[in-house]
Amino acid sequence: AIDAQTGRYAFVQWKADWAGAGWYLWCLNNPEFRAAYFRLCERYVREAGLDGLMTDEVYFRTGWQACVCPHCRDKFRLNAGITLPAGRAPGFWGRFDNPDFRAWIRFRAASVGDFYRDLRAAIGRAHPHPVLLGCKNQAECPASVPLFGDSNEERMRGVNLLFTELSSPTTSALYSWPRLSVCYMAYNGLSRHYGTPTLAIQYAAPQEAFLSWALRAAHGARVWATSGGGALARHDQLPARPKGLASVKHVFGWESRHDRELAGAIQPLADIGVVLSAATRDMDRSHQGPKGEAWYPYVREWAGWCQRLTGAYLQYAVITEGDLTPSGL
């Protein structure tokens, strides 16, 4: 992936205190990379007998100035009828008042959707009904589409299982559950809209494992089990944590005994709908702050309304722009 600001390979800095640690990423529109990636994933599914895949790298991770490789330039010109400017082009990059730049943001999100669509077709050659999900941390996060091209509306052209990965905004889920609830309510609405469950990881302290599970179950999310904190280090994984494994067996046992009630379609009891507007979330940068925190006003107000309704014990449902139809309402 090529960075427009530098003309060099785009680089993801991992940790500020780890000098040079990070990644270079392939471009999602590079035909040779796509062919190799799809071929390898198809082989994984076929030879390992997998039911599906979860991918964690299908996005433009380095910001809206990438990628400007020849493949992206050609595809953008073909799809949008716009020639991408060369170099820094101060009147273009980051200018949401420029319709050409807004077209560029939408193009990158569509490219992510194209990749998932074609990946699903590739693994479908090795499995009759493959599961495909990707990493999307928060449906309401306004940085996802402009910076990363990561849009649920586009990725669901290929993905058939929603996913979210959350950490408590504070050190304790007990004190941050109202804000976590808002995110889960957003996924509750997306699950209803797309007709697919949401699988959820929530990192919490071991003593809050039951609360973490209950919070997800109460919002209709299915649980991706972890031992509490991080799940990548071997000593943190469930087989190495007897207490964590026992707690997961307990709650999963309850789920299996109540499978009929939990497996049905999500039907809201609410007569109040709160719209999560993808267009406003992704494109409104009218309150751009000194560090680019343009997204705070809209998302904070949206989340504030949801939390206020929860605090008043009023049932509500999060709905999408696609639900704003007579039958949807």
Coordinates of C-alpha atoms in Angstrom, one line a residue:
A1 CA 0.0 0.0 0.0
I2 CA 1.4 3.4 -1.0
D3 CA 1.0 6.6 1.2
A4 CA 0.0 9.6 -0.9
Q5 CA 1.6 12.0 1.6
T6 CA 5.1 10.4 1.4
G7 CA 5.0 8.4 -1.9
R8 CA 6.4 5.5 0.1
Y9 CA 5.1 2.2 1.4
A10 CA 2.4 2.9 4.1
F11 CA 3.5 1.8 7.5
V12 CA 1.4 1.0 10.6
Q13 CA 3.2 2.0 13.8
W14 CA 2.3 -0.6 16.5
K15 CA 3.6 0.9 19.8
A16 CA 5.0 4.4 20.3
D17 CA 7.6 2.9 22.7
W18 CA 8.6 0.2 20.3
A19 CA 10.8 1.9 17.7
G20 CA 10.1 0.6 14.3
A21 CA 7.6 -2.0 15.4
G22 CA 4.6 -2.4 13.1
W23 CA 3.6 -3.6 9.6
Y24 CA 3.6 -2.8 6.0
L25 CA 0.3 -3.9 4.4
W26 CA -0.6 -5.2 0.9
C27 CA -3.1 -3.3 -1.0
L28 CA -6.6 -4.8 -1.2
N29 CA -6.9 -3.9 -4.8
N30 CA -3.7 -5.5 -5.9
P31 CA -4.8 -8.4 -8.2
E32 CA -1.7 -10.6 -7.5
F33 CA -2.1 -10.2 -3.7
R34 CA -5.8 -10.9 -4.0
A35 CA -5.3 -14.1 -6.0
A36 CA -2.6 -15.4 -3.6
Y37 CA -4.7 -14.5 -0.5
F38 CA -7.9 -16.2 -1.8
R39 CA -6.0 -19.2 -3.0
L40 CA -4.3 -19.7 0.4
C41 CA -7.6 -19.2 2.4
E42 CA -9.4 -21.7 0.1
R43 CA -6.6 -24.2 0.8
Y44 CA -6.8 -23.6 4.6
V45 CA -10.5 -24.3 4.6
R46 CA -10.3 -27.4 2.3
E47 CA -7.2 -29.1 3.9
A48 CA -7.8 -28.2 7.5
G49 CA -11.6 -28.9 7.4
L50 CA -12.4 -25.5 8.7
D51 CA -16.0 -24.2 9.0
G52 CA -14.9 -20.7 8.2
L53 CA -12.5 -17.8 8.8
M54 CA -12.1 -14.7 10.9
T55 CA -9.8 -12.2 9.2
D56 CA -8.2 -9.3 11.0
E57 CA -6.4 -7.4 8.2
V58 CA -9.0 -6.5 5.5
Y59 CA -8.9 -2.7 5.6
F60 CA -6.7 0.3 4.7
R61 CA -5.1 0.5 8.1
T62 CA -2.9 3.6 7.6
G63 CA -5.4 6.4 7.0
W64 CA -7.3 8.0 4.2
Q65 CA -4.2 8.9 2.3
A66 CA -3.6 5.2 1.3
C67 CA -3.6 3.5 -1.0
V68 CA -2.5 5.4 -4.1
C69 CA -0.9 2.5 -6.0
P70 CA -1.6 2.2 -9.7
H71 CA -4.3 -0.5 -9.1
C72 CA -6.3 1.9 -6.7
R73 CA -5.8 4.9 -9.0
D74 CA -7.2 2.9 -12.0
K75 CA -10.1 1.4 -10.1
F76 CA -11.1 4.8 -8.6
R77 CA -11.0 6.4 -12.0
L78 CA -13.0 3.6 -13.5
N79 CA -15.6 3.4 -10.7
A80 CA -15.9 7.1 -9.8
G81 CA -14.8 8.8 -12.9
I82 CA -12.3 10.9 -10.9
T83 CA -8.6 11.1 -11.3
L84 CA -6.8 10.9 -8.0
P85 CA -4.5 13.9 -7.5
A86 CA -0.8 13.5 -7.3
G87 CA 1.2 14.3 -4.1
R88 CA -0.1 16.0 -1.1
A89 CA -2.9 18.0 -2.9
P90 CA -4.0 20.2 0.1
G91 CA -7.4 20.9 -1.4
F92 CA -8.2 17.2 -1.6
W93 CA -6.8 15.1 1.3
G94 CA -9.0 15.3 4.4
R95 CA -11.3 17.8 2.9
F96 CA -14.8 16.5 3.5
D97 CA -16.3 19.6 1.9
N98 CA -14.8 18.3 -1.4
P99 CA -17.2 15.8 -3.1
D100 CA -14.3 14.1 -4.9
F101 CA -12.7 13.3 -1.5
R102 CA -16.0 12.0 -0.2
A103 CA -16.1 9.8 -3.3
W104 CA -12.6 8.5 -2.4
I105 CA -13.7 7.6 1.2
R106 CA -16.7 5.7 -0.2
F107 CA -14.5 4.0 -2.8
R108 CA -12.1 2.6 -0.2
A109 CA -15.1 1.2 1.8
A110 CA -16.4 -0.4 -1.3
S111 CA -13.0 -1.9 -2.0
V112 CA -13.1 -3.6 1.4
G113 CA -16.6 -4.9 0.6
D114 CA -15.3 -6.2 -2.8
F115 CA -12.5 -8.1 -1.0
Y116 CA -14.9 -9.8 1.5
R117 CA -17.3 -10.7 -1.3
D118 CA -14.6 -12.3 -3.4
L119 CA -13.0 -14.0 -0.3
R120 CA -16.4 -15.5 0.5
A121 CA -16.7 -16.9 -3.0
A122 CA -13.2 -18.4 -2.8
I123 CA -13.7 -20.3 0.5
G124 CA -17.2 -21.2 -0.8
R125 CA -15.4 -23.4 -3.4
A126 CA -14.0 -25.5 -0.4
H127 CA -17.1 -25.5 1.8
P128 CA -20.8 -25.5 1.0
H129 CA -21.8 -23.0 3.7
P130 CA -18.6 -21.3 5.1
V131 CA -18.7 -18.8 8.0
L132 CA -16.9 -15.6 7.3
L133 CA -16.3 -12.8 9.8
G134 CA -13.9 -9.9 10.1
C135 CA -12.7 -7.7 13.0
K136 CA -14.9 -4.7 13.5
N137 CA -14.5 -3.2 16.9
Q138 CA -17.4 -0.8 17.2
A139 CA -20.3 -0.2 14.8
E140 CA -20.6 3.4 16.0
C141 CA -16.9 4.2 15.7
P142 CA -16.7 7.1 13.3
A143 CA -13.0 6.6 12.5
S144 CA -13.5 3.2 10.9
V145 CA -14.8 4.3 7.5
P146 CA -12.8 7.5 6.9
L147 CA -9.5 6.2 8.2
F148 CA -9.7 2.4 7.5
G149 CA -12.4 2.0 4.8
D150 CA -14.1 -0.5 7.3
S151 CA -17.8 -0.3 6.8
N152 CA -20.4 -2.8 8.0
E153 CA -22.7 -1.7 5.2
E154 CA -20.0 -2.8 2.6
R155 CA -18.4 -5.7 4.4
M156 CA -21.8 -7.5 4.8
R157 CA -21.7 -8.1 1.0
G158 CA -19.3 -10.9 1.9
V159 CA -19.4 -11.4 5.7
N160 CA -22.2 -13.5 7.1
L161 CA -21.5 -13.2 10.8
L162 CA -21.2 -9.9 12.6
F163 CA -18.4 -9.5 15.1
T164 CA -17.3 -7.0 17.7
E165 CA -14.3 -6.9 20.1
L166 CA -14.6 -4.6 23.1
S167 CA -12.6 -3.6 26.1
S168 CA -14.2 -1.7 29.0
P169 CA -13.6 2.0 28.7
T170 CA -12.6 1.9 32.3
T171 CA -10.8 -0.8 34.3
S172 CA -14.1 -2.3 35.2
A173 CA -17.1 -3.4 33.2
L174 CA -19.2 -2.7 36.3
Y175 CA -18.7 1.0 35.9
S176 CA -18.7 1.2 32.1
W177 CA -21.6 -1.1 31.3
P178 CA -23.9 1.7 30.2
R179 CA -21.5 2.7 27.4
L180 CA -20.8 -1.0 26.6
S181 CA -24.6 -1.5 26.4
V182 CA -24.9 1.2 23.8
C183 CA -22.4 -0.6 21.5
Y184 CA -24.2 -3.9 22.0
M185 CA -27.5 -2.3 21.3
A186 CA -26.0 -1.1 18.0
Y187 CA -25.1 -4.6 17.1
N188 CA -28.5 -5.8 18.2
G189 CA -29.9 -3.5 15.6
L190 CA -27.4 -4.6 12.9
S191 CA -28.1 -8.3 13.7
R192 CA -31.8 -7.7 13.2
H193 CA -31.2 -5.7 10.0
Y194 CA -28.8 -8.2 8.4
G195 CA -30.5 -11.4 9.8
T196 CA -27.3 -12.7 11.4
P197 CA -26.0 -13.1 14.9
T198 CA -23.3 -11.0 16.5
L199 CA -20.3 -12.8 18.0
A200 CA -18.6 -10.7 20.7
I201 CA -15.3 -10.7 22.6
Q202 CA -15.3 -8.5 25.7
Y203 CA -12.0 -8.2 27.6
A204 CA -12.7 -8.0 31.3
A205 CA -11.1 -8.8 34.6
P206 CA -11.4 -12.4 35.6
Q207 CA -13.7 -11.6 38.6
E208 CA -16.1 -9.9 36.1
A209 CA -16.3 -12.9 33.8
F210 CA -19.9 -13.6 34.6
L211 CA -20.9 -10.0 34.3
S212 CA -19.2 -9.8 31.0
W213 CA -21.0 -12.9 29.7
A214 CA -24.4 -11.7 31.1
L215 CA -24.0 -8.2 29.4
R216 CA -23.5 -9.9 26.0
A217 CA -26.2 -12.5 26.5
A218 CA -28.7 -9.8 27.6
H219 CA -28.2 -7.9 24.4
G220 CA -28.5 -10.9 22.1
A221 CA -24.8 -11.3 21.3
R222 CA -23.2 -14.7 21.2
V223 CA -20.0 -15.1 23.3
W224 CA -16.5 -15.6 22.0
A225 CA -14.9 -17.1 25.1
T226 CA -11.6 -15.9 26.5
S227 CA -10.0 -16.3 29.8
G228 CA -10.4 -12.7 30.8
G229 CA -7.7 -10.4 29.6
G230 CA -5.8 -10.9 26.4
A231 CA -6.4 -14.1 24.4
L232 CA -3.3 -14.3 22.3
A233 CA -0.5 -15.3 24.7
R234 CA -0.5 -19.0 25.4
H235 CA -0.6 -18.7 29.2
D236 CA -3.8 -16.5 28.8
Q237 CA -5.7 -19.0 26.7
L238 CA -8.5 -21.0 28.2
P239 CA -6.9 -24.5 28.4
A240 CA -4.2 -22.9 30.6
R241 CA -6.7 -21.3 32.9
P242 CA -8.8 -23.9 34.8
K243 CA -10.9 -21.3 36.6
G244 CA -11.7 -19.5 33.4
L245 CA -12.5 -22.7 31.6
A246 CA -14.8 -23.8 34.4
S247 CA -16.7 -20.4 34.3
V248 CA -17.1 -20.7 30.5
K249 CA -18.4 -24.3 30.8
H250 CA -20.9 -23.0 33.3
V251 CA -22.4 -20.2 31.2
F252 CA -22.2 -22.2 28.0
G253 CA -24.0 -25.0 29.7
W254 CA -26.8 -22.6 30.6
E255 CA -26.9 -21.5 27.0
S256 CA -27.2 -25.0 25.7
R257 CA -30.1 -25.7 28.1
H258 CA -31.9 -22.6 26.8
D259 CA -30.9 -23.0 23.1
R260 CA -34.5 -22.7 21.8
E261 CA -35.0 -19.3 23.5
L262 CA -31.6 -17.9 22.5
A263 CA -31.5 -19.1 18.9
G264 CA -34.6 -17.4 17.6
A265 CA -34.8 -14.1 15.6
I266 CA -34.3 -10.9 17.6
Q267 CA -37.6 -9.2 17.9
P268 CA -37.5 -5.8 19.7
L269 CA -40.2 -4.9 22.3
A270 CA -39.5 -1.2 21.8
D271 CA -41.6 1.4 20.2
I272 CA -38.7 3.9 20.3
G273 CA -36.1 3.8 17.6
V274 CA -32.7 5.6 17.7
V275 CA -31.2 5.9 14.3
L276 CA -27.4 5.2 13.9
S277 CA -26.8 7.2 10.7
A278 CA -23.9 5.8 8.7
A279 CA -23.9 8.8 6.5
T280 CA -23.5 11.3 9.4
R281 CA -21.1 9.1 11.3
D282 CA -18.8 8.6 8.3
M283 CA -19.0 12.0 6.4
D284 CA -19.8 14.8 8.9
R285 CA -16.6 16.5 9.7
S286 CA -18.1 19.9 10.4
H287 CA -16.8 20.0 14.0
Q288 CA -13.2 19.1 13.1
G289 CA -11.0 19.6 16.2
P290 CA -7.3 20.2 16.4
K291 CA -6.5 16.5 16.5
G292 CA -9.2 15.5 14.0
E293 CA -11.8 14.5 16.6
A294 CA -14.6 15.5 14.2
W295 CA -16.6 12.5 15.1
Y296 CA -17.1 13.2 18.8
P297 CA -20.2 15.5 18.7
Y298 CA -22.5 13.2 16.7
V299 CA -21.5 9.9 18.3
R300 CA -21.5 11.4 21.8
E301 CA -25.0 12.8 21.3
W302 CA -26.2 9.5 19.8
A303 CA -24.8 7.4 22.6
G304 CA -26.0 9.9 25.2
W305 CA -29.6 9.5 24.0
C306 CA -29.3 5.7 24.2
Q307 CA -27.8 5.9 27.7
R308 CA -30.5 8.3 28.8
L309 CA -33.2 5.9 27.6
T310 CA -31.5 3.0 29.4
G311 CA -31.3 5.1 32.6
A312 CA -35.0 5.8 32.4
Y313 CA -35.9 2.1 31.9
L314 CA -37.4 2.8 28.4
Q315 CA -37.1 0.1 25.8
Y316 CA -35.4 1.3 22.6
A317 CA -34.0 -0.2 19.4
V318 CA -31.1 1.0 17.4
I319 CA -32.1 1.2 13.7
T320 CA -30.2 1.8 10.5
E321 CA -30.9 4.2 7.7
G322 CA -32.0 1.1 5.7
D323 CA -34.8 0.5 8.3
L324 CA -36.4 3.9 7.6
T325 CA -39.2 2.4 5.5
P326 CA -42.9 2.0 6.3
S327 CA -42.5 -1.7 6.9
G328 CA -39.2 -1.3 8.8
L329 CA -40.9 1.2 11.2

